[in-house]
JSON list of C-alpha atoms in Angstrom, two decimals:
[
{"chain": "A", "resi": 1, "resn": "UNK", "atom": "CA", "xyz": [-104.60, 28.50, -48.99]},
{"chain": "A", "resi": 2, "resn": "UNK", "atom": "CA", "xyz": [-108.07, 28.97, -50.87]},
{"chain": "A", "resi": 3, "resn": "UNK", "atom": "CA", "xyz": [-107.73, 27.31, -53.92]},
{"chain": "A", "resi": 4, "resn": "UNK", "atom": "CA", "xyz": [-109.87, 26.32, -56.80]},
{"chain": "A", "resi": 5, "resn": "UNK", "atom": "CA", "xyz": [-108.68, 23.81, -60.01]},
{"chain": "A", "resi": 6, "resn": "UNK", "atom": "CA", "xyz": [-110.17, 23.79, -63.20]},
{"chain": "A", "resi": 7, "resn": "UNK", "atom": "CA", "xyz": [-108.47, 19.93, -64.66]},
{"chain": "A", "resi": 8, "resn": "UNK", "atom": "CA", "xyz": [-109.52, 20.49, -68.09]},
{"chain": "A", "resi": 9, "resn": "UNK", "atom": "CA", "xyz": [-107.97, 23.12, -69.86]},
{"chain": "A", "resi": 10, "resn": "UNK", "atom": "CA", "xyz": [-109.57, 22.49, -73.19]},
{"chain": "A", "resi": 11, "resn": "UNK", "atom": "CA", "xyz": [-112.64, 20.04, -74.85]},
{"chain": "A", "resi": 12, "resn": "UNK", "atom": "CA", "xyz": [-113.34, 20.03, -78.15]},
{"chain": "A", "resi": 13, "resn": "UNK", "atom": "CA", "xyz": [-116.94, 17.57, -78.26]},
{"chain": "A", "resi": 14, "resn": "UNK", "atom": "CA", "xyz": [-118.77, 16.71, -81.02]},
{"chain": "A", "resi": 15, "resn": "UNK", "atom": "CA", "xyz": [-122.46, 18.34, -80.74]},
{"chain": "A", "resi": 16, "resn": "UNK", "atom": "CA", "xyz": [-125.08, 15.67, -78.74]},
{"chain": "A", "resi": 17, "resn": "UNK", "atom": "CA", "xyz": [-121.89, 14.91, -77.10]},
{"chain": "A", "resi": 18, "resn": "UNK", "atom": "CA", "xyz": [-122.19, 14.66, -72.84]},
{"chain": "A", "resi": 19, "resn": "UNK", "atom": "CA", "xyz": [-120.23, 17.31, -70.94]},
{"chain": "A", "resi": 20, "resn": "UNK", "atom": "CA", "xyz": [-118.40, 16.99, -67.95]},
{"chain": "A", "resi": 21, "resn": "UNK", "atom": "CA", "xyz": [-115.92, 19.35, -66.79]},
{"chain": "A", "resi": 22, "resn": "UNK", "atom": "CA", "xyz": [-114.52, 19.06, -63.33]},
{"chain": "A", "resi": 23, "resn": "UNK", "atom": "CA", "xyz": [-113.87, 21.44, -60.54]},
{"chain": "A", "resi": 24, "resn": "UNK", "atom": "CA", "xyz": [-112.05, 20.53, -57.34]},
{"chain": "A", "resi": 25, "resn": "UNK", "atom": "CA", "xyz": [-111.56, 23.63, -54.80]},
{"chain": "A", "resi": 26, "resn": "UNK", "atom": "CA", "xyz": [-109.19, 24.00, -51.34]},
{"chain": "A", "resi": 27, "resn": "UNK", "atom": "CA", "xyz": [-111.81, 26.05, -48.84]},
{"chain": "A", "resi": 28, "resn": "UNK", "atom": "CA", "xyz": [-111.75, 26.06, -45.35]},
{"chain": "A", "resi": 29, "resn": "UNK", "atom": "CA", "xyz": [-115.49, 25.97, -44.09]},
{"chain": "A", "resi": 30, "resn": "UNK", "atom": "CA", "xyz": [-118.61, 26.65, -45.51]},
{"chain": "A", "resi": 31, "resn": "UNK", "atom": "CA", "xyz": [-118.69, 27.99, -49.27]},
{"chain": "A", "resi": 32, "resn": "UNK", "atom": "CA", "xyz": [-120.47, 29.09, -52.34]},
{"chain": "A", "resi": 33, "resn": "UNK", "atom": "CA", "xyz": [-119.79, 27.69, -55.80]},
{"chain": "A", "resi": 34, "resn": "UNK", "atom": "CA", "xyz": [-120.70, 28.79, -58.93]},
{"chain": "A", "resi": 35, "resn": "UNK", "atom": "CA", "xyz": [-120.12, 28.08, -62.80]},
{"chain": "A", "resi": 36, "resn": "UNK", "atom": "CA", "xyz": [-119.94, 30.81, -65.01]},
{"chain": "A", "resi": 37, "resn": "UNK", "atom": "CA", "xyz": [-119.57, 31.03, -68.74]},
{"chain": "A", "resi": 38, "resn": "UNK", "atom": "CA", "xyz": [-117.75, 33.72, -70.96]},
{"chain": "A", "resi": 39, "resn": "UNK", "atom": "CA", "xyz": [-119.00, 33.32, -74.55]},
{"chain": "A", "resi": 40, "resn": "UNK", "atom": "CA", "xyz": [-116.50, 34.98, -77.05]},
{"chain": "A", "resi": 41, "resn": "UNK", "atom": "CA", "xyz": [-116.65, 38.76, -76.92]},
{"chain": "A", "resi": 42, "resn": "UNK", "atom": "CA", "xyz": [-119.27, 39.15, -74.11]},
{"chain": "A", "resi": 43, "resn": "UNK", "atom": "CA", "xyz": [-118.77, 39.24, -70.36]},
{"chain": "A", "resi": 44, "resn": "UNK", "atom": "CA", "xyz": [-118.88, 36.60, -67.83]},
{"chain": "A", "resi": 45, "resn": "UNK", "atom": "CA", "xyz": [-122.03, 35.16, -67.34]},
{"chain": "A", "resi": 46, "resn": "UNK", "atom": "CA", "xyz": [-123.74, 33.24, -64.37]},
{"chain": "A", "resi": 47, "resn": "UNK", "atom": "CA", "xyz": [-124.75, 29.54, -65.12]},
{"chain": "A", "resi": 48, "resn": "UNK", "atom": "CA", "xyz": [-125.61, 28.10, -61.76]},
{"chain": "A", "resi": 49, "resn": "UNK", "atom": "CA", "xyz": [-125.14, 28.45, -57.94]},
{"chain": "A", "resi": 50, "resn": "UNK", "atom": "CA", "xyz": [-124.83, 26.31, -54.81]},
{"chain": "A", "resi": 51, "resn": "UNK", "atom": "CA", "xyz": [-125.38, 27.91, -51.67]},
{"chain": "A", "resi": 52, "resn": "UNK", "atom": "CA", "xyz": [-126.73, 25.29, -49.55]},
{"chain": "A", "resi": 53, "resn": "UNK", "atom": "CA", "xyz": [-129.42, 22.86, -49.87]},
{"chain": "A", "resi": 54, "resn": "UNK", "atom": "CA", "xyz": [-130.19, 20.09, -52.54]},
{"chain": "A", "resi": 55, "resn": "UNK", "atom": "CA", "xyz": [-126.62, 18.96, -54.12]},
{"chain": "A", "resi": 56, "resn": "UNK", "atom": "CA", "xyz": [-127.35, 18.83, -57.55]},
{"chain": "A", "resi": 57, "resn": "UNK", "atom": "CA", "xyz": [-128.13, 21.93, -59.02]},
{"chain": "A", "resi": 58, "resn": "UNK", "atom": "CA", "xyz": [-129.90, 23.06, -62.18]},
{"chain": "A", "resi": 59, "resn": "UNK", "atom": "CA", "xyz": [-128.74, 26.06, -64.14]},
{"chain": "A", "resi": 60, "resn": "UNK", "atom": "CA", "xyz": [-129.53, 27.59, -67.40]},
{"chain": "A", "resi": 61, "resn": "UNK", "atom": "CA", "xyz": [-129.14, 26.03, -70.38]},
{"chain": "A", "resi": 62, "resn": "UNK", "atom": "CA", "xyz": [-129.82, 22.69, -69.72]},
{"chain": "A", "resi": 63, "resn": "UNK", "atom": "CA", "xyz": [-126.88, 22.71, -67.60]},
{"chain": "A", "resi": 64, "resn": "UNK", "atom": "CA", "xyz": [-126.04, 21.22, -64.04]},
{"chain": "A", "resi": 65, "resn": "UNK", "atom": "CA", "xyz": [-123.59, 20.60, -61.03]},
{"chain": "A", "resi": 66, "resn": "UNK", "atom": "CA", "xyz": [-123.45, 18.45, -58.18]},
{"chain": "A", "resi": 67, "resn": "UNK", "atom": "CA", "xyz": [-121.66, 19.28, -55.09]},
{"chain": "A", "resi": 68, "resn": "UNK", "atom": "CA", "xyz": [-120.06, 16.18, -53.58]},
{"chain": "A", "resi": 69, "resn": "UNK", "atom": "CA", "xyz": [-118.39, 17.82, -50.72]},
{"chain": "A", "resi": 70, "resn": "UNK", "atom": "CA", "xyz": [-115.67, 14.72, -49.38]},
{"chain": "A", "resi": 71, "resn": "UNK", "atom": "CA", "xyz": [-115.04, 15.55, -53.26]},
{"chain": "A", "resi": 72, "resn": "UNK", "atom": "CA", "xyz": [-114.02, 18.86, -52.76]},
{"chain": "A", "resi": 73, "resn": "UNK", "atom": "CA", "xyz": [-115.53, 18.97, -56.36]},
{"chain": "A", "resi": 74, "resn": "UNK", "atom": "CA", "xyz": [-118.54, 21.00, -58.21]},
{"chain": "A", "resi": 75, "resn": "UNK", "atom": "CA", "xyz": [-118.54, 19.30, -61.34]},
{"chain": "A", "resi": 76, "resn": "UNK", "atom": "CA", "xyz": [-120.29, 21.16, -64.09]},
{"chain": "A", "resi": 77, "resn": "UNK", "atom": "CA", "xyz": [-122.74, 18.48, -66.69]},
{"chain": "A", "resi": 78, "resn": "UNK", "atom": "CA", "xyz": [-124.35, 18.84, -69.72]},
{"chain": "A", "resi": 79, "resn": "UNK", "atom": "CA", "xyz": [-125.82, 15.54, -70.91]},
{"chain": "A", "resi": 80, "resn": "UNK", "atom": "CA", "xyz": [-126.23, 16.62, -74.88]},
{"chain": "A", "resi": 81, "resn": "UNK", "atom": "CA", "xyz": [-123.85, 19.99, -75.63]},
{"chain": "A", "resi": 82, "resn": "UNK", "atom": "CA", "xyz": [-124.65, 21.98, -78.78]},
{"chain": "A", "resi": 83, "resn": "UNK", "atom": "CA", "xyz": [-122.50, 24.36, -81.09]},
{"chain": "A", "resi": 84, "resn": "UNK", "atom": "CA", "xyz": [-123.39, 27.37, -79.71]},
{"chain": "A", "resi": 85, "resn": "UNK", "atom": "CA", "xyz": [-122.05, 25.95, -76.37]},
{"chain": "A", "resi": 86, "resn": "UNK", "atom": "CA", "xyz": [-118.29, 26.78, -77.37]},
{"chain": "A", "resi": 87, "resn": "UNK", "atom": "CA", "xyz": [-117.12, 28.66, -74.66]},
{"chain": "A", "resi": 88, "resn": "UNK", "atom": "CA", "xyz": [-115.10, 29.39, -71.65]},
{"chain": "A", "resi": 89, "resn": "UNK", "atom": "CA", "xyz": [-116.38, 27.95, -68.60]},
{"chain": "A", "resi": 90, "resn": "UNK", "atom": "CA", "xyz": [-114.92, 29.39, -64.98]},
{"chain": "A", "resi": 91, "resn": "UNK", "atom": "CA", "xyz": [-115.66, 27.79, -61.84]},
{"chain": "A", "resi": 92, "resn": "UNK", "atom": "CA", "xyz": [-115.41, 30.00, -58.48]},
{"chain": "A", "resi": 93, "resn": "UNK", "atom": "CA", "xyz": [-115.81, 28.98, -54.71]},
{"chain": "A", "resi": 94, "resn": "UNK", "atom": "CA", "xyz": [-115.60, 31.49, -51.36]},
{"chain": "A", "resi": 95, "resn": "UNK", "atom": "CA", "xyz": [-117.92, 32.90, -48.91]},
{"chain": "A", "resi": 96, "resn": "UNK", "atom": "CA", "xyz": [-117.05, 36.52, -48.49]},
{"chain": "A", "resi": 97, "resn": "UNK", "atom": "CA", "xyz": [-114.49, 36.86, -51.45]},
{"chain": "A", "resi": 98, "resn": "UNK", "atom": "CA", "xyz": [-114.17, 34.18, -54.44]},
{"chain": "A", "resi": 99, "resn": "UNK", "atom": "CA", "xyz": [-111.65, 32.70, -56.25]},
{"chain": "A", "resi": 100, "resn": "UNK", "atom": "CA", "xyz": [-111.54, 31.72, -60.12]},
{"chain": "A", "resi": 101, "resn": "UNK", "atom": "CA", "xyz": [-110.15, 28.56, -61.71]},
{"chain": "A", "resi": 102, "resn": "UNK", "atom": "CA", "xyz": [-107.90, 28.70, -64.69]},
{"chain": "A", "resi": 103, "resn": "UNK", "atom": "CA", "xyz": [-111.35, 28.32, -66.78]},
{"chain": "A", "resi": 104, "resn": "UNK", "atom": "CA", "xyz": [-112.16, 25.36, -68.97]},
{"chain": "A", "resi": 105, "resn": "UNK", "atom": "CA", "xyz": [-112.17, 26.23, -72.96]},
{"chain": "A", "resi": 106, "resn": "UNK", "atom": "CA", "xyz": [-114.87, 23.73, -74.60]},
{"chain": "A", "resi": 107, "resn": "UNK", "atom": "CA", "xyz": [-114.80, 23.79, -78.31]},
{"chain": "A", "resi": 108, "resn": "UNK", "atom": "CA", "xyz": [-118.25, 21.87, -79.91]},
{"chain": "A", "resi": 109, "resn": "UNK", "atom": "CA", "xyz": [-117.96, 20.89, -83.28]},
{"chain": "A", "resi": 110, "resn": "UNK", "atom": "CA", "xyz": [-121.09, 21.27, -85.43]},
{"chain": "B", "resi": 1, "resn": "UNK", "atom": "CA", "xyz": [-130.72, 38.67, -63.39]},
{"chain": "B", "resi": 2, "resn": "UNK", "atom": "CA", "xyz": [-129.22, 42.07, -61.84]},
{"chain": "B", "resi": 3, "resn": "UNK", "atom": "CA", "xyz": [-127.25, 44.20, -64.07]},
{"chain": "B", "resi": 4, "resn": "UNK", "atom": "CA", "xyz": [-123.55, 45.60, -63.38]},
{"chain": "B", "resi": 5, "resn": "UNK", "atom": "CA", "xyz": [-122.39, 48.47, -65.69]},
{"chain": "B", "resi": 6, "resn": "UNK", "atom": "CA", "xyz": [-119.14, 49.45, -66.41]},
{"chain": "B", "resi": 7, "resn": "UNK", "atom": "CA", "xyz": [-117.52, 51.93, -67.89]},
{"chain": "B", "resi": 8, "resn": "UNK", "atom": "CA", "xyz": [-115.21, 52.86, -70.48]},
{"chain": "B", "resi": 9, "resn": "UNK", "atom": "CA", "xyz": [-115.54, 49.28, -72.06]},
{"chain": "B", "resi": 10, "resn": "UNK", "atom": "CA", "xyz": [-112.44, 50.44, -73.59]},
{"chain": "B", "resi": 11, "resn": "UNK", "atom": "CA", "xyz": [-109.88, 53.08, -73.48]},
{"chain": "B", "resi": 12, "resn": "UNK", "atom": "CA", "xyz": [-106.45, 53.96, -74.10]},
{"chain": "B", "resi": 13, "resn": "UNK", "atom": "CA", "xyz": [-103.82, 55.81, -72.43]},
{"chain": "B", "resi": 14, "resn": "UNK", "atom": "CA", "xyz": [-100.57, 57.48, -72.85]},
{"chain": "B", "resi": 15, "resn": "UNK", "atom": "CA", "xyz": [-97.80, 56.01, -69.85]},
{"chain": "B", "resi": 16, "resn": "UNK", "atom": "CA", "xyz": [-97.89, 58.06, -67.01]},
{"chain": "B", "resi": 17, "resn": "UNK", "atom": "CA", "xyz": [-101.37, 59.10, -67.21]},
{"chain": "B", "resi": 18, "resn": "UNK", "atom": "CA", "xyz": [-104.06, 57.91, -64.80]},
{"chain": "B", "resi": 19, "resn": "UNK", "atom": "CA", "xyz": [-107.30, 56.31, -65.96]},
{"chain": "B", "resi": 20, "resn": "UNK", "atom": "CA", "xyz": [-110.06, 55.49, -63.80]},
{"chain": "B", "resi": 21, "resn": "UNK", "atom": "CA", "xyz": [-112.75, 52.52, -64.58]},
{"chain": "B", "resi": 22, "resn": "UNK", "atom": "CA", "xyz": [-116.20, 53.02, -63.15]},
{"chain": "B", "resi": 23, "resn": "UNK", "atom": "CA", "xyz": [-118.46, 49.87, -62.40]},
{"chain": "B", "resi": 24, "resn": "UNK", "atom": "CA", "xyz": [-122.60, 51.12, -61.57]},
{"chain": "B", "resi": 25, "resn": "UNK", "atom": "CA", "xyz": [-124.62, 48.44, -60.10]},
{"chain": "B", "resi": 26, "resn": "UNK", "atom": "CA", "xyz": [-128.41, 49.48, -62.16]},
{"chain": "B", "resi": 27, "resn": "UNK", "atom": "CA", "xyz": [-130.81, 47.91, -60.31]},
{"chain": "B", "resi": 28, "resn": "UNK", "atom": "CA", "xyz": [-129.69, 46.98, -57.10]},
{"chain": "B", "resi": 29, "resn": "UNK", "atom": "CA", "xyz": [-127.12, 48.22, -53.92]},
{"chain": "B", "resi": 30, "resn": "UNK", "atom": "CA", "xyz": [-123.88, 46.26, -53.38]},
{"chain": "B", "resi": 31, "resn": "UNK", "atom": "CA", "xyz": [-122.65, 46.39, -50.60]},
{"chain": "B", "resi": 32, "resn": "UNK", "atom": "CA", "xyz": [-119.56, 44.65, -51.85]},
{"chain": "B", "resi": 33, "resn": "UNK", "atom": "CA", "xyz": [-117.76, 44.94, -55.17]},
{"chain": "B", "resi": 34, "resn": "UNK", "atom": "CA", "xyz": [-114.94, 43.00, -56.81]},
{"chain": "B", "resi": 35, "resn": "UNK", "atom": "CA", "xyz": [-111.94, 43.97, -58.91]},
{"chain": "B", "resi": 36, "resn": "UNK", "atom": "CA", "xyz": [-110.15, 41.81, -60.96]},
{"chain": "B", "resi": 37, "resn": "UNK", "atom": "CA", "xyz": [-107.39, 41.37, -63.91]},
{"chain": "B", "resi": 38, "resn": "UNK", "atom": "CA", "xyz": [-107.86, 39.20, -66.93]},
{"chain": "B", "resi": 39, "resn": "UNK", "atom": "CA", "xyz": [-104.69, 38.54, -68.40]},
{"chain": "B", "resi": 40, "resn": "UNK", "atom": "CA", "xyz": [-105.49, 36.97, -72.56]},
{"chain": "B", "resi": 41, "resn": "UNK", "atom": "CA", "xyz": [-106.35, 33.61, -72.55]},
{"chain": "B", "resi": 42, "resn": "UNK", "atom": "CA", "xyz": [-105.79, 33.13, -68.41]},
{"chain": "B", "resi": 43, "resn": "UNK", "atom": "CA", "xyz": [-108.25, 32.95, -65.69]},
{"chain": "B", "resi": 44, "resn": "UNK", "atom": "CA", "xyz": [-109.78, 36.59, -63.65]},
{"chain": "B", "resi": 45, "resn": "UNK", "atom": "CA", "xyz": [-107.02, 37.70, -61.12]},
{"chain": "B", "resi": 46, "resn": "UNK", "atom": "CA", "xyz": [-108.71, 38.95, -57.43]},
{"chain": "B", "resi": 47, "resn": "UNK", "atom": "CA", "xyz": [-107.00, 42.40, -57.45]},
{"chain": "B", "resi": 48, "resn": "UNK", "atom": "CA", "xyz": [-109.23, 43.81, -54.12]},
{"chain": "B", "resi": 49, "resn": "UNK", "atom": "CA", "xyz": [-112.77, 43.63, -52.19]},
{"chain": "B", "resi": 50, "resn": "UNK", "atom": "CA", "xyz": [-113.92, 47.18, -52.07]},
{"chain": "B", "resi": 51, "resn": "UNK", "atom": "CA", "xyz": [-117.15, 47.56, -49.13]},
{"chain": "B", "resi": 52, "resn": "UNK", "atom": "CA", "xyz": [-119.12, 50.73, -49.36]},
{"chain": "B", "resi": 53, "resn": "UNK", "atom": "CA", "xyz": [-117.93, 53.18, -47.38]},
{"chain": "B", "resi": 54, "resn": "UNK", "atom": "CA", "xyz": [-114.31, 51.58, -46.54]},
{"chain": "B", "resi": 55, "resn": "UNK", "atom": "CA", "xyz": [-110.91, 51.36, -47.38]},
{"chain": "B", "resi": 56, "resn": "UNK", "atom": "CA", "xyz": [-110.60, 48.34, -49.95]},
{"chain": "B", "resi": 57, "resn": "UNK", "atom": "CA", "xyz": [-108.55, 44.80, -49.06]},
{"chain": "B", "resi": 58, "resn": "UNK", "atom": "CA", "xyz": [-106.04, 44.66, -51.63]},
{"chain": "B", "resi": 59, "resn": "UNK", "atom": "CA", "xyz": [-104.80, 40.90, -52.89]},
{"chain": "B", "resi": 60, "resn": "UNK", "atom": "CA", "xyz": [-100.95, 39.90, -52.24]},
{"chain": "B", "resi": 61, "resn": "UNK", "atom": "CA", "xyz": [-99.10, 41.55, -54.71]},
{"chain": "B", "resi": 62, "resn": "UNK", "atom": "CA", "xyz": [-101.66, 43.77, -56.12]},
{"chain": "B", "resi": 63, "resn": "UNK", "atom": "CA", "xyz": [-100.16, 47.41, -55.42]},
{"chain": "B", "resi": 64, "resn": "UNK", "atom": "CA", "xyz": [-102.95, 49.98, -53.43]},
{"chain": "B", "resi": 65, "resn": "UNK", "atom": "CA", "xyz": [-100.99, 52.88, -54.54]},
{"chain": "B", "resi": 66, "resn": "UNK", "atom": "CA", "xyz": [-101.22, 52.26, -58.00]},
{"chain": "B", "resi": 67, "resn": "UNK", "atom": "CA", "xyz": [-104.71, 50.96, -58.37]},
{"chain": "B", "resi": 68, "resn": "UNK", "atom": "CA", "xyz": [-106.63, 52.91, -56.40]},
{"chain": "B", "resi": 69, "resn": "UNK", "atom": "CA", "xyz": [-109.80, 51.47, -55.46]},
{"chain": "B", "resi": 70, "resn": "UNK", "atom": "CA", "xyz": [-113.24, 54.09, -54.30]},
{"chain": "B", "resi": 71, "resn": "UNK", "atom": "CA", "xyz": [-116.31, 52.81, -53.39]},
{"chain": "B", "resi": 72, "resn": "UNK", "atom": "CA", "xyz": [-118.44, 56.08, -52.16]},
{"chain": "B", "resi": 73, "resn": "UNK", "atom": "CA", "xyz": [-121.78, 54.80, -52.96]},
{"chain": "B", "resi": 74, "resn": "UNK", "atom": "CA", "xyz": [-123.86, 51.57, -52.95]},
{"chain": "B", "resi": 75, "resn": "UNK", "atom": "CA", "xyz": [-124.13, 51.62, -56.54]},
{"chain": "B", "resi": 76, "resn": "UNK", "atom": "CA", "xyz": [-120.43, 52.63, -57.66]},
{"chain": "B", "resi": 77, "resn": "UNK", "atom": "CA", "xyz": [-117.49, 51.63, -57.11]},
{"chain": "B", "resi": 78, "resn": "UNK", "atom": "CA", "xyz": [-114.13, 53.05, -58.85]},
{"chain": "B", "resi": 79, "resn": "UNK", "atom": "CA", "xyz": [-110.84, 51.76, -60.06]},
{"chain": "B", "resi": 80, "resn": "UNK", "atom": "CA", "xyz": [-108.02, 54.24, -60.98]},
{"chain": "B", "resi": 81, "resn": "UNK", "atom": "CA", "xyz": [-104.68, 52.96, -62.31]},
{"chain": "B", "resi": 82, "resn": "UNK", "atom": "CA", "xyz": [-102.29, 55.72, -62.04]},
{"chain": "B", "resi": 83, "resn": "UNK", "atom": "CA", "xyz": [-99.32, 55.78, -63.33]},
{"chain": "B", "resi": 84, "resn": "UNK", "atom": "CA", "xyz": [-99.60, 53.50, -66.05]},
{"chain": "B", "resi": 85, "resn": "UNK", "atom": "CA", "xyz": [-97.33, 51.86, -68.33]},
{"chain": "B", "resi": 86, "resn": "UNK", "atom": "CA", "xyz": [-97.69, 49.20, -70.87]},
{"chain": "B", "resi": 87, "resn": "UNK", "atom": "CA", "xyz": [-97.56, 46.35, -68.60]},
{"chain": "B", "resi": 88, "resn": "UNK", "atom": "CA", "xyz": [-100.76, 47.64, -66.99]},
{"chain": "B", "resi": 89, "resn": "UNK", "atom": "CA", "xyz": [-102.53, 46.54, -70.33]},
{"chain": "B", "resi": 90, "resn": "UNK", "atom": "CA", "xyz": [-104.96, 44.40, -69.72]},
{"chain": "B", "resi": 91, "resn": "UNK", "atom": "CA", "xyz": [-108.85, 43.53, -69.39]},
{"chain": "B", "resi": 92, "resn": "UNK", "atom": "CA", "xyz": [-110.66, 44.58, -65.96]},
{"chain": "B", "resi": 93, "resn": "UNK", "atom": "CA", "xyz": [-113.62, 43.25, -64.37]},
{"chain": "B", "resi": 94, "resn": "UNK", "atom": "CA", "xyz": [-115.49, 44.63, -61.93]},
{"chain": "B", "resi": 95, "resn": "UNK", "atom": "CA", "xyz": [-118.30, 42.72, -60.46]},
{"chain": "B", "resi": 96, "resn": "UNK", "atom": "CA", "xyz": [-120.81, 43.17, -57.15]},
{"chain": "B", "resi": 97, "resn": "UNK", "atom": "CA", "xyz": [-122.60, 41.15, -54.30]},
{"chain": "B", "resi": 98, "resn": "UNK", "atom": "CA", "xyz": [-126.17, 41.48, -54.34]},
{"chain": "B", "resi": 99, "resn": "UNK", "atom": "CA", "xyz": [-127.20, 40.63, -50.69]},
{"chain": "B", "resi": 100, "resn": "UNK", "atom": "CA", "xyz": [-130.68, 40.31, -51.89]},
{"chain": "B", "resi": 101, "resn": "UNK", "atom": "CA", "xyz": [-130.33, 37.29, -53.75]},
{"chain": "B", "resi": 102, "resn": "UNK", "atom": "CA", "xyz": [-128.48, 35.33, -51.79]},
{"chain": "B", "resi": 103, "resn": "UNK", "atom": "CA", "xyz": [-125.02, 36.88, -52.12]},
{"chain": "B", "resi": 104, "resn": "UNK", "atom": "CA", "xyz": [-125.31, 35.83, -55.99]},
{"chain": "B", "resi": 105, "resn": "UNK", "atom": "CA", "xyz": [-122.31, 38.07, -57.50]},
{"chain": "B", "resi": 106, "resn": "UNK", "atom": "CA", "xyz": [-122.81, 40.02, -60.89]},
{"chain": "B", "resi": 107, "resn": "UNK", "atom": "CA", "xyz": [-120.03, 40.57, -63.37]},
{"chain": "B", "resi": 108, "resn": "UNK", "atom": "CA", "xyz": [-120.04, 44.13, -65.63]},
{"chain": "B", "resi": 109, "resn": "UNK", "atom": "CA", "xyz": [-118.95, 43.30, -69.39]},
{"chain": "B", "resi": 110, "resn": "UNK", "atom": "CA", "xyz": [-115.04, 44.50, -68.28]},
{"chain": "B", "resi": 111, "resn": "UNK", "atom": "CA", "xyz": [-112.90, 47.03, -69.59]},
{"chain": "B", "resi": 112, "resn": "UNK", "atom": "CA", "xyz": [-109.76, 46.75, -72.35]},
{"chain": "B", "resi": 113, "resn": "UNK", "atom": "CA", "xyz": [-107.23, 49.06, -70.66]},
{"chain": "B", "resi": 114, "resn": "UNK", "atom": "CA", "xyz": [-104.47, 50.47, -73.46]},
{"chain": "B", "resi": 115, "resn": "UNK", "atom": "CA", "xyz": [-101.39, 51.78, -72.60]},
{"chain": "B", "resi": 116, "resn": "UNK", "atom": "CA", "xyz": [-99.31, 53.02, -75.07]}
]
């Protein structure tokens, strides 16, 4: 069954802090991956893609992932977070439809 | 990036009553839209894959009868929750494939469904 898992259910980092929050999905195939983000009150917004191509992939933000497919993983990076990164952070893999993970709430304290 | 609209961004309803969702791509044609659930504090639920033109494909467990699904156009697509009662509260999120750009999919800012 497709499946996608989200490991970290909550951060809490300290601003300048790195970010790393994993993503591990169960596809059959070829598949898209994305990272979105869901500030507080607003709707879900798109952070970065993979499609095909070049691994590790840059996003807005000063954000990145890297596809590592005998991984199964799209782990999403951020090598210095900042306060106005506190969010909720969804990862979703498919092809024709796509699939959420339980979504990753970071909390950075200023 | 490509906007998705929906609309009512909230709205409340009596049980029993019907309430239908609307989700407008603005400035490009999907092809392919999305439905899901967003239960407080949880992840989005699939609910269906509506394609312009045909029937939706409804997730396991997600009832057809009660959330009707239209997508008539390129640039709409429908939900309609009929029927509802309390348990149907929740937040709904509509979002669409723009073929264009790489199959990249675009989220509206979701509806708070009521029902009281």
């Amino acid at each position: 069954a497709q499946s996608v898992s989200q490991h970290n259910h909550h951060v809490i980092l300290s601003e300048a802090a790195s970010l790393e929050l994993g993503c591990n999905y169960s596809y059959g195939g070829t598949v898209n991956l994305f990272w979105y983000v869901q500030y507080p009150g607003q709707h879900l917004q798109l952070l970065l893609k993979y499609f095909s191509g070049d691994p590790l992939v840059k996003g807005i933000k000063g954000f990145e992932a890297e596809f590592i497919k005998s991984k199964f993983s799209f782990n999403l990076r951020k090598p210095s977070v900042q306060w106005s990164d506190t969010a909720e952070y969804f990862c979703a893999a498919g092809t024709y439809k796509y699939i959420f993970g339980t979504g990753t709430r970071l909390k950075v304290l200023a | 990036g490509a906007v998705v609209s929906q609309h009512p961004s909230r709205v409340i309803c009596k049980s029993g009553t019907s309430v239908k969702i609307e989700c407008r791509s603005l400035d490009f044609q999907a092809t392919t839209m999305f439905w899901y659930r967003q239960f407080p504090k949880q992840s989005l639920m699939l609910m269906a894959t509506s394609n312009e033109g045909s029937k939706a494909t409804y997730e396991q467990g997600v009832e057809k009868d009660k959330f009707l699904i239209n997508h008539a156009s390129l640039t709409l697509s429908t939900l309609t929750v009929t029927s509802a009662h309390p348990e149907d509260s929740s937040f709904y999120i509509c979002s669409a494939r723009d073929r264009l750009s790489g199959n990249t999919i675009y989220f509206g800012e979701g509806s708070w469904l009521t029902v009281v």
